[in-house]
mmCIF file of C-alpha atoms in Angstrom:
data_model
loop_
_atom_site.group_PDB
_atom_site.id
_atom_site.type_symbol
_atom_site.label_atom_id
_atom_site.label_comp_id
_atom_site.label_asym_id
_atom_site.label_seq_id
_atom_site.Cartn_x
_atom_site.Cartn_y
_atom_site.Cartn_z
ATOM 1 C CA MET A 1 -26.166 -17.220 -36.445
ATOM 2 C CA ASP A 2 -26.670 -19.365 -33.352
ATOM 3 C CA ARG A 3 -26.678 -17.019 -30.349
ATOM 4 C CA ARG A 4 -27.428 -19.649 -27.742
ATOM 5 C CA VAL A 5 -25.281 -19.586 -24.615
ATOM 6 C CA GLU A 6 -23.290 -22.752 -24.047
ATOM 7 C CA PRO A 7 -24.655 -24.941 -21.258
ATOM 8 C CA GLY A 8 -23.209 -23.979 -17.894
ATOM 9 C CA ASN A 9 -22.086 -20.488 -18.899
ATOM 10 C CA ASP A 10 -25.419 -18.747 -18.397
ATOM 11 C CA GLY A 11 -25.178 -19.205 -14.638
ATOM 12 C CA LEU A 12 -21.698 -17.697 -14.560
ATOM 13 C CA MET A 13 -22.877 -14.735 -16.605
ATOM 14 C CA ASP A 14 -25.812 -14.215 -14.218
ATOM 15 C CA CYS A 15 -23.461 -14.299 -11.227
ATOM 16 C CA ALA A 16 -21.184 -11.742 -12.861
ATOM 17 C CA ARG A 17 -24.162 -9.464 -13.543
ATOM 18 C CA VAL A 18 -25.361 -9.751 -9.949
ATOM 19 C CA ALA A 19 -21.864 -9.008 -8.567
ATOM 20 C CA THR A 20 -21.473 -5.995 -10.828
ATOM 21 C CA ALA A 21 -24.913 -4.697 -9.881
ATOM 22 C CA ALA A 22 -24.205 -5.158 -6.169
ATOM 23 C CA PHE A 23 -20.915 -3.276 -6.451
ATOM 24 C CA ALA A 24 -22.598 -0.447 -8.361
ATOM 25 C CA LEU A 25 -25.382 -0.198 -5.775
ATOM 26 C CA GLY A 26 -22.794 -0.075 -3.013
ATOM 27 C CA LEU A 27 -20.997 2.785 -4.720
ATOM 28 C CA LEU A 28 -24.263 4.652 -5.200
ATOM 29 C CA PHE A 29 -24.936 4.262 -1.488
ATOM 30 C CA LEU A 30 -21.553 5.768 -0.635
ATOM 31 C CA ILE A 31 -21.957 8.617 -3.120
ATOM 32 C CA ALA A 32 -25.225 9.614 -1.481
ATOM 33 C CA LEU A 33 -23.673 9.876 1.973
ATOM 34 C CA PRO A 34 -22.403 13.178 3.367
ATOM 35 C CA THR A 35 -18.696 13.453 4.136
ATOM 36 C CA LEU A 36 -18.617 13.106 7.913
ATOM 37 C CA ALA A 37 -14.800 13.197 8.192
ATOM 38 C CA ALA A 38 -14.937 11.374 11.516
ATOM 39 C CA GLU A 39 -11.383 10.355 12.380
ATOM 40 C CA ILE A 40 -11.153 6.865 13.842
ATOM 41 C CA PRO A 41 -10.040 6.984 17.504
ATOM 42 C CA LEU A 42 -6.590 5.463 18.002
ATOM 43 C CA VAL A 43 -7.951 2.726 20.264
ATOM 44 C CA GLU A 44 -10.346 1.614 17.497
ATOM 45 C CA ARG A 45 -7.803 1.461 14.675
ATOM 46 C CA LYS A 46 -7.459 -1.970 13.133
ATOM 47 C CA SER A 47 -5.153 -3.436 10.538
ATOM 48 C CA GLY A 48 -6.629 -4.824 7.344
ATOM 49 C CA TYR A 49 -5.538 -8.190 8.753
ATOM 50 C CA ASP A 50 -8.452 -8.040 11.201
ATOM 51 C CA PHE A 51 -10.961 -7.859 8.342
ATOM 52 C CA MET A 52 -9.662 -10.908 6.466
ATOM 53 C CA GLY A 53 -10.929 -14.448 6.463
ATOM 54 C CA ARG A 54 -9.213 -17.241 8.376
ATOM 55 C CA GLU A 55 -7.537 -18.721 5.288
ATOM 56 C CA THR A 56 -6.002 -15.420 4.177
ATOM 57 C CA ARG A 57 -4.724 -14.685 7.676
ATOM 58 C CA ALA A 58 -3.156 -18.140 7.817
ATOM 59 C CA MET A 59 -1.427 -17.483 4.480
ATOM 60 C CA GLN A 60 0.092 -14.273 5.797
ATOM 61 C CA ASP A 61 1.158 -15.791 9.109
ATOM 62 C CA ASP A 62 3.097 -18.691 7.561
ATOM 63 C CA ASP A 63 6.196 -17.502 5.691
ATOM 64 C CA THR A 64 6.282 -20.768 3.776
ATOM 65 C CA ALA A 65 2.752 -20.096 2.458
ATOM 66 C CA ASN A 66 3.009 -16.317 2.109
ATOM 67 C CA PRO A 67 3.776 -15.559 -1.573
ATOM 68 C CA GLY A 68 5.489 -12.326 -0.530
ATOM 69 C CA THR A 69 8.330 -14.409 0.904
ATOM 70 C CA LEU A 70 9.542 -15.026 -2.655
ATOM 71 C CA TRP A 71 10.115 -11.286 -3.111
ATOM 72 C CA VAL A 72 11.845 -11.068 0.270
ATOM 73 C CA LEU A 73 14.278 -13.799 -0.761
ATOM 74 C CA ASP A 74 14.958 -12.045 -4.071
ATOM 75 C CA GLY A 75 15.473 -8.819 -2.156
ATOM 76 C CA GLU A 76 18.049 -10.451 0.093
ATOM 77 C CA ALA A 77 19.997 -11.567 -2.980
ATOM 78 C CA LEU A 78 19.846 -8.031 -4.424
ATOM 79 C CA TRP A 79 20.933 -6.573 -1.078
ATOM 80 C CA ASN A 80 24.164 -8.552 -1.292
ATOM 81 C CA ARG A 81 24.796 -8.063 -5.021
ATOM 82 C CA ALA A 82 27.445 -5.564 -6.138
ATOM 83 C CA GLU A 83 26.026 -3.138 -8.714
ATOM 84 C CA GLY A 84 26.758 0.101 -10.507
ATOM 85 C CA GLU A 85 29.970 1.903 -11.309
ATOM 86 C CA THR A 86 31.156 1.593 -7.705
ATOM 87 C CA SER A 87 30.646 -2.184 -7.752
ATOM 88 C CA LYS A 88 29.228 -1.995 -4.243
ATOM 89 C CA SER A 89 26.288 -3.776 -2.678
ATOM 90 C CA CYS A 90 23.807 -2.445 -0.154
ATOM 91 C CA ALA A 91 25.471 -4.716 2.394
ATOM 92 C CA ASP A 92 28.871 -3.096 1.813
ATOM 93 C CA CYS A 93 27.552 0.103 3.414
ATOM 94 C CA HIS A 94 24.709 -1.108 5.633
ATOM 95 C CA GLY A 95 25.912 -4.557 6.673
ATOM 96 C CA ASP A 96 23.362 -7.049 7.937
ATOM 97 C CA ALA A 97 19.905 -5.718 7.100
ATOM 98 C CA ARG A 98 18.407 -7.564 10.049
ATOM 99 C CA ALA A 99 20.165 -5.038 12.276
ATOM 100 C CA SER A 100 20.700 -1.926 10.156
ATOM 101 C CA MET A 101 17.237 -1.844 8.570
ATOM 102 C CA GLN A 102 15.258 -2.701 11.699
ATOM 103 C CA GLY A 103 12.589 -0.041 12.184
ATOM 104 C CA VAL A 104 13.355 1.809 8.936
ATOM 105 C CA ALA A 105 10.081 0.999 7.166
ATOM 106 C CA ALA A 106 8.150 2.178 10.233
ATOM 107 C CA ARG A 107 9.604 5.693 9.775
ATOM 108 C CA TYR A 108 8.887 6.300 6.078
ATOM 109 C CA PRO A 109 7.932 8.451 4.196
ATOM 110 C CA ALA A 110 10.372 10.998 5.617
ATOM 111 C CA TYR A 111 11.622 14.431 4.640
ATOM 112 C CA ASP A 112 15.069 14.518 3.055
ATOM 113 C CA ALA A 113 16.759 17.890 3.549
ATOM 114 C CA ALA A 114 19.318 17.370 0.784
ATOM 115 C CA GLN A 115 16.591 16.560 -1.736
ATOM 116 C CA GLY A 116 14.221 19.153 -0.338
ATOM 117 C CA LYS A 117 11.246 16.779 -0.453
ATOM 118 C CA LEU A 118 9.509 13.811 1.099
ATOM 119 C CA LEU A 119 10.793 10.378 0.134
ATOM 120 C CA ASP A 120 9.003 7.087 0.568
ATOM 121 C CA LEU A 121 10.927 3.857 1.066
ATOM 122 C CA GLU A 122 11.073 3.061 -2.642
ATOM 123 C CA ALA A 123 12.445 6.516 -3.432
ATOM 124 C CA ARG A 124 15.056 6.169 -0.689
ATOM 125 C CA ILE A 125 16.223 2.856 -2.128
ATOM 126 C CA ASN A 126 16.506 4.366 -5.603
ATOM 127 C CA LEU A 127 18.359 7.408 -4.266
ATOM 128 C CA SER A 128 20.880 5.116 -2.585
ATOM 129 C CA ARG A 129 21.365 3.294 -5.880
ATOM 130 C CA THR A 130 21.906 6.407 -7.976
ATOM 131 C CA GLU A 131 24.054 8.316 -5.455
ATOM 132 C CA HIS A 132 26.075 5.625 -3.703
ATOM 133 C CA GLN A 133 26.176 2.702 -6.134
ATOM 134 C CA LYS A 134 26.094 4.855 -9.264
ATOM 135 C CA ALA A 135 23.508 2.430 -10.605
ATOM 136 C CA PRO A 136 20.327 3.201 -12.560
ATOM 137 C CA ALA A 137 17.148 3.794 -10.596
ATOM 138 C CA LEU A 138 14.768 0.846 -10.600
ATOM 139 C CA ALA A 139 11.407 1.288 -12.320
ATOM 140 C CA PHE A 140 8.288 1.700 -10.206
ATOM 141 C CA GLU A 141 6.575 -1.649 -9.577
ATOM 142 C CA SER A 142 9.520 -3.537 -11.083
ATOM 143 C CA LYS A 143 10.249 -6.899 -9.535
ATOM 144 C CA ALA A 144 13.659 -5.698 -8.323
ATOM 145 C CA LEU A 145 12.353 -2.562 -6.566
ATOM 146 C CA LEU A 146 9.478 -4.467 -4.974
ATOM 147 C CA ALA A 147 11.908 -7.170 -3.833
ATOM 148 C CA LEU A 148 14.333 -4.733 -2.209
ATOM 149 C CA THR A 149 11.484 -2.811 -0.587
ATOM 150 C CA ALA A 150 9.920 -6.026 0.733
ATOM 151 C CA TYR A 151 13.273 -7.184 2.124
ATOM 152 C CA VAL A 152 13.917 -3.889 3.904
ATOM 153 C CA ALA A 153 10.332 -3.648 5.180
ATOM 154 C CA ARG A 154 10.471 -7.248 6.423
ATOM 155 C CA GLN A 155 13.122 -6.225 8.948
ATOM 156 C CA SER A 156 10.548 -4.015 10.694
ATOM 157 C CA ARG A 157 7.831 -6.645 10.980
ATOM 158 C CA GLY A 158 6.092 -6.366 14.343
ATOM 159 C CA LEU A 159 7.470 -2.898 15.100
ATOM 160 C CA PRO A 160 5.001 -0.001 15.499
ATOM 161 C CA ILE A 161 4.724 2.776 12.944
ATOM 162 C CA GLU A 162 6.492 5.798 14.401
ATOM 163 C CA LEU A 163 7.085 8.785 12.131
ATOM 164 C CA LYS A 164 9.472 11.640 12.818
ATOM 165 C CA ASP A 165 7.725 14.636 14.368
ATOM 166 C CA ASP A 166 8.985 17.832 12.753
ATOM 167 C CA ALA A 167 7.582 20.788 10.823
ATOM 168 C CA ARG A 168 8.255 19.319 7.377
ATOM 169 C CA THR A 169 6.578 16.043 8.298
ATOM 170 C CA ARG A 170 3.577 17.848 9.756
ATOM 171 C CA ASP A 171 3.227 19.885 6.556
ATOM 172 C CA GLY A 172 3.224 16.679 4.508
ATOM 173 C CA ILE A 173 0.691 15.049 6.808
ATOM 174 C CA ALA A 174 -1.612 18.050 6.465
ATOM 175 C CA ALA A 175 -1.357 17.984 2.653
ATOM 176 C CA GLY A 176 -2.000 14.232 2.531
ATOM 177 C CA GLY A 177 -4.914 14.559 4.927
ATOM 178 C CA LYS A 178 -6.511 17.185 2.719
ATOM 179 C CA LEU A 179 -6.360 14.783 -0.240
ATOM 180 C CA PHE A 180 -7.758 11.966 1.923
ATOM 181 C CA GLU A 181 -10.804 14.092 2.810
ATOM 182 C CA GLN A 182 -11.338 15.579 -0.654
ATOM 183 C CA ARG A 183 -14.237 14.364 -2.786
ATOM 184 C CA GLN A 184 -13.000 13.804 -6.298
ATOM 185 C CA GLY A 185 -13.600 12.067 -9.597
ATOM 186 C CA GLN A 186 -16.779 11.400 -11.515
ATOM 187 C CA LEU A 187 -18.126 9.447 -8.542
ATOM 188 C CA ASN A 188 -17.490 12.395 -6.212
ATOM 189 C CA LEU A 189 -16.051 10.163 -3.496
ATOM 190 C CA SER A 190 -13.338 10.713 -0.898
ATOM 191 C CA CYS A 191 -11.023 8.194 0.754
ATOM 192 C CA ALA A 192 -12.543 9.163 4.108
ATOM 193 C CA GLN A 193 -16.063 8.193 3.083
ATOM 194 C CA CYS A 194 -15.053 4.554 2.808
ATOM 195 C CA HIS A 195 -12.235 4.190 5.307
ATOM 196 C CA ASP A 196 -13.225 6.597 8.104
ATOM 197 C CA ASP A 197 -17.005 6.767 7.936
ATOM 198 C CA ASN A 198 -17.998 3.320 6.681
ATOM 199 C CA TRP A 199 -15.292 0.889 7.707
ATOM 200 C CA GLY A 200 -16.703 -2.472 8.713
ATOM 201 C CA GLN A 201 -19.633 -2.093 6.302
ATOM 202 C CA LYS A 202 -19.905 -4.269 3.202
ATOM 203 C CA LEU A 203 -19.313 -3.221 -0.402
ATOM 204 C CA ALA A 204 -20.330 -5.956 -2.869
ATOM 205 C CA ALA A 205 -20.133 -8.482 0.006
ATOM 206 C CA ALA A 206 -16.552 -7.471 0.857
ATOM 207 C CA PRO A 207 -15.827 -5.737 4.184
ATOM 208 C CA ILE A 208 -14.539 -2.165 3.952
ATOM 209 C CA PRO A 209 -11.252 -1.952 5.915
ATOM 210 C CA GLN A 210 -9.890 1.139 7.600
ATOM 211 C CA GLY A 211 -7.311 1.547 4.841
ATOM 212 C CA HIS A 212 -4.081 1.331 6.832
ATOM 213 C CA PRO A 213 -0.769 0.889 4.960
ATOM 214 C CA ASN A 214 1.137 -1.188 7.523
ATOM 215 C CA GLY A 215 1.408 -4.262 5.293
ATOM 216 C CA TYR A 216 3.013 -2.778 2.172
ATOM 217 C CA PRO A 217 4.488 -3.900 -0.056
ATOM 218 C CA LEU A 218 1.956 -6.705 0.044
ATOM 219 C CA TYR A 219 0.658 -9.590 -2.001
ATOM 220 C CA ARG A 220 -2.913 -9.092 -3.198
ATOM 221 C CA LEU A 221 -4.789 -12.187 -4.269
ATOM 222 C CA GLU A 222 -6.661 -9.985 -6.746
ATOM 223 C CA TRP A 223 -3.365 -8.964 -8.371
ATOM 224 C CA GLN A 224 -1.667 -12.354 -8.050
ATOM 225 C CA ASN A 225 1.423 -10.259 -7.440
ATOM 226 C CA LEU A 226 3.235 -8.107 -4.925
ATOM 227 C CA GLY A 227 2.466 -4.406 -5.158
ATOM 228 C CA SER A 228 3.335 -1.088 -3.561
ATOM 229 C CA LEU A 229 1.110 1.276 -1.611
ATOM 230 C CA GLN A 230 1.221 3.696 -4.536
ATOM 231 C CA ARG A 231 -0.175 1.011 -6.819
ATOM 232 C CA ARG A 232 -3.117 0.576 -4.450
ATOM 233 C CA LEU A 233 -3.700 4.321 -4.146
ATOM 234 C CA ARG A 234 -3.685 4.717 -7.917
ATOM 235 C CA ASN A 235 -6.150 1.813 -8.217
ATOM 236 C CA CYS A 236 -8.484 3.537 -5.754
ATOM 237 C CA LEU A 237 -8.306 6.850 -7.585
ATOM 238 C CA SER A 238 -9.001 5.095 -10.867
ATOM 239 C CA GLY A 239 -12.016 3.378 -9.297
ATOM 240 C CA MET A 240 -13.313 6.780 -8.198
ATOM 241 C CA ARG A 241 -12.951 7.928 -11.823
ATOM 242 C CA ALA A 242 -10.521 10.594 -10.598
ATOM 243 C CA GLU A 243 -7.323 11.880 -12.146
ATOM 244 C CA VAL A 244 -4.531 9.407 -11.396
ATOM 245 C CA PRO A 245 -1.109 10.945 -10.668
ATOM 246 C CA PRO A 246 2.004 9.204 -12.010
ATOM 247 C CA TYR A 247 4.092 6.996 -9.745
ATOM 248 C CA GLY A 248 6.304 9.095 -7.504
ATOM 249 C CA ALA A 249 4.082 12.186 -7.693
ATOM 250 C CA PRO A 250 4.454 14.411 -4.570
ATOM 251 C CA GLU A 251 0.741 14.178 -3.787
ATOM 252 C CA LEU A 252 0.938 10.376 -3.652
ATOM 253 C CA VAL A 253 3.899 10.514 -1.263
ATOM 254 C CA GLU A 254 2.018 13.028 0.914
ATOM 255 C CA LEU A 255 -0.988 10.709 0.953
ATOM 256 C CA GLU A 256 1.306 7.807 1.906
ATOM 257 C CA LEU A 257 2.686 9.913 4.755
ATOM 258 C CA PHE A 258 -0.772 10.825 6.021
ATOM 259 C CA LEU A 259 -1.854 7.185 5.937
ATOM 260 C CA MET A 260 1.226 6.123 7.890
ATOM 261 C CA TRP A 261 0.550 8.857 10.463
ATOM 262 C CA ARG A 262 -3.090 7.774 10.635
ATOM 263 C CA ALA A 263 -1.898 4.201 11.316
ATOM 264 C CA ARG A 264 0.665 5.254 13.940
ATOM 265 C CA GLY A 265 1.181 2.585 16.530
ATOM 266 C CA LEU A 266 0.028 -0.288 14.327
ATOM 267 C CA PRO A 267 2.685 -2.950 13.732
ATOM 268 C CA ILE A 268 4.392 -3.376 10.361
ATOM 269 C CA GLU A 269 3.213 -6.614 8.692
ATOM 270 C CA ALA A 270 5.189 -6.524 5.427
ATOM 271 C CA PRO A 271 4.916 -8.417 3.271
ATOM 272 C CA ALA A 272 1.246 -8.801 4.153
ATOM 273 C CA VAL A 273 -1.397 -10.713 2.206
ATOM 274 C CA ARG A 274 -4.725 -9.151 1.265
ATOM 275 C CA PRO A 275 -7.719 -10.328 -0.786
#
């Protein structure tokens, strides 16, 4: 059997091997570091936008070039569409989203007393569907749920993250912070090791951001799709070879809450663009 590599492919294979080796070496470097748990001072907190290249920033800044705009437009159509047994739309209760939804995304996740738990924005949208429209809940990461979330979040663009300050919220922040600091998985890594202690360093030639959630839902060039914060968190846990909770798990919502608290004051960018 002829095992020769086709001309031109050997170079690509070599590049792939080098990239994989560089990524592995970077992870080994992080694994060897102690967990310093050094919280980033508020004045030094930076959005992931500040770590991107000029072309990616330009894509985010121009709504006509930002792929996330397509989900926002779909979300606007869904906002005005009557659904469920009540045959009501979101607009029938909330009116013009540009006014009624302004600042909403900057306040979630939030504790819901009637439900007795924290809800993120996606869960709030689904609760409104099931309780007020008598419509089925939308599946996690479905195009419809991402579109509605992007449309609602878009109304808060430029507004600072400002969570409610109460006992239930503080409890959730504490639980999420514990998970953020916890080493876990086969690689024995924590979120804090990358995003608190080593932000600005390089991992396989890519800058390590501070890990703020102010752009979600966002369009990742790697995904070629819009995705939620929970999708990103689950990707990170999988990369750490840790146990990955299902979508909607309380610990993921608590981690979302902690990350939003950690990013307090940063402006909402949704739908952002990231590499």
